[in-house]
Amino acid sequence: AQTVTQSQPEMSVQEAETVTLSCTYDTSESDYYLFWYKQPPSRQMILVIRQEAYKQQNATENRFSVNFQKAAKSFSLKISDSQLGDAAMYFCAYSIGGNYQLIWGAGTKLIIKP
Amino acid sequence: DAGVIQSPRHEVTEMGQEVTLRCKPISGHDYLFWYRQTMMRGLELLIYFNNNVPIDDSGMPEDRFSAKMPNASFSTLKIQPSEPRDSAVYFCATTLAGVSDTQYFGPGTRLTVL
């Protein structure tokens, strides 16, 4: 079965510090894409970062970076210099290349302490 | 681009009434997805279209739900008759095949059925 597991229902971090959100997935496919989406209280679902499975280099977007371990099927998100605006639910997801459906994790609620 | 547009943003209705949710995709995107999000069940894919054709509607909960995409610029999700358990946030998301597999979400419609 294709699944995504986010083992941390909730995480908290002090403002300006670094936090890592974990995600593991299960697929037998070799061509797939991985995503982290952010959903703030406004409920808008916002793409944070994406990673193509065929790329060994970890994706980075400003303060957001991933640690992609393909053999371990792990895709964690690191947020550096946490800001109050980072407080949100974070969802990990993947899609099989050419399929376009997303398989979602249950989400991690990130709390930023001022 | 204006992004994915959904209307209305909020809808409050009484049980038994018909509800129609609307979505305008990003221009040129050829896949359109309807999701439902609740606390209990998380994010669920209801149905998705490719080039205006429904591809998979296995997520539609029951016959009270129907979705159409009469053209590339417009889709509707209809609930008739509505029930209190249909209360949720409904998202529309779109993507362009062969580009990035990234789904871009609308702001969602919060539906409350009394």
XYZ file of N, CA, C and O in Angstrom, chain A residues 6-11 20-23 36 107-109:
56
model
N 3.654 10.651 9.017
C 4.256 11.760 9.754
C 4.081 11.413 11.230
O 2.977 11.482 11.762
N 5.150 11.054 11.864
C 5.080 10.482 13.203
C 4.926 11.522 14.309
O 4.687 11.165 15.468
N 5.053 12.772 13.956
C 4.975 13.841 14.978
C 3.678 14.614 14.788
O 3.600 15.480 13.919
N 2.664 14.354 15.586
C 1.409 15.108 15.428
C 1.612 16.603 15.701
O 0.944 17.437 15.092
N 2.554 16.904 16.609
C 2.771 18.296 16.988
C 4.237 18.500 17.357
O 4.859 17.638 17.972
N 4.755 19.664 16.938
C 6.126 20.033 17.285
C 6.110 21.496 17.718
O 5.321 22.290 17.201
N 13.082 20.235 12.724
C 12.998 19.241 11.647
C 11.730 18.429 11.803
O 11.471 17.861 12.875
N 10.955 18.367 10.731
C 9.725 17.580 10.698
C 9.988 16.305 9.903
O 10.548 16.371 8.808
N 9.562 15.192 10.440
C 9.881 13.918 9.796
C 8.739 13.415 8.915
O 7.563 13.744 9.141
N 9.112 12.649 7.927
C 8.145 12.050 7.002
C 8.776 10.794 6.415
O 9.925 10.815 5.958
N 6.293 19.051 0.433
C 5.847 19.557 1.726
C 4.932 20.745 1.449
O 5.296 21.684 0.728
N -0.191 15.037 8.734
C 0.161 16.401 9.105
C 0.854 16.505 10.448
O 0.677 15.660 11.334
N 1.676 17.551 10.582
C 2.338 17.905 11.835
C 2.022 19.356 12.141
O 2.246 20.232 11.292
N 1.514 19.599 13.322
C 1.225 20.972 13.722
C 2.493 21.587 14.313
O 3.033 21.063 15.288
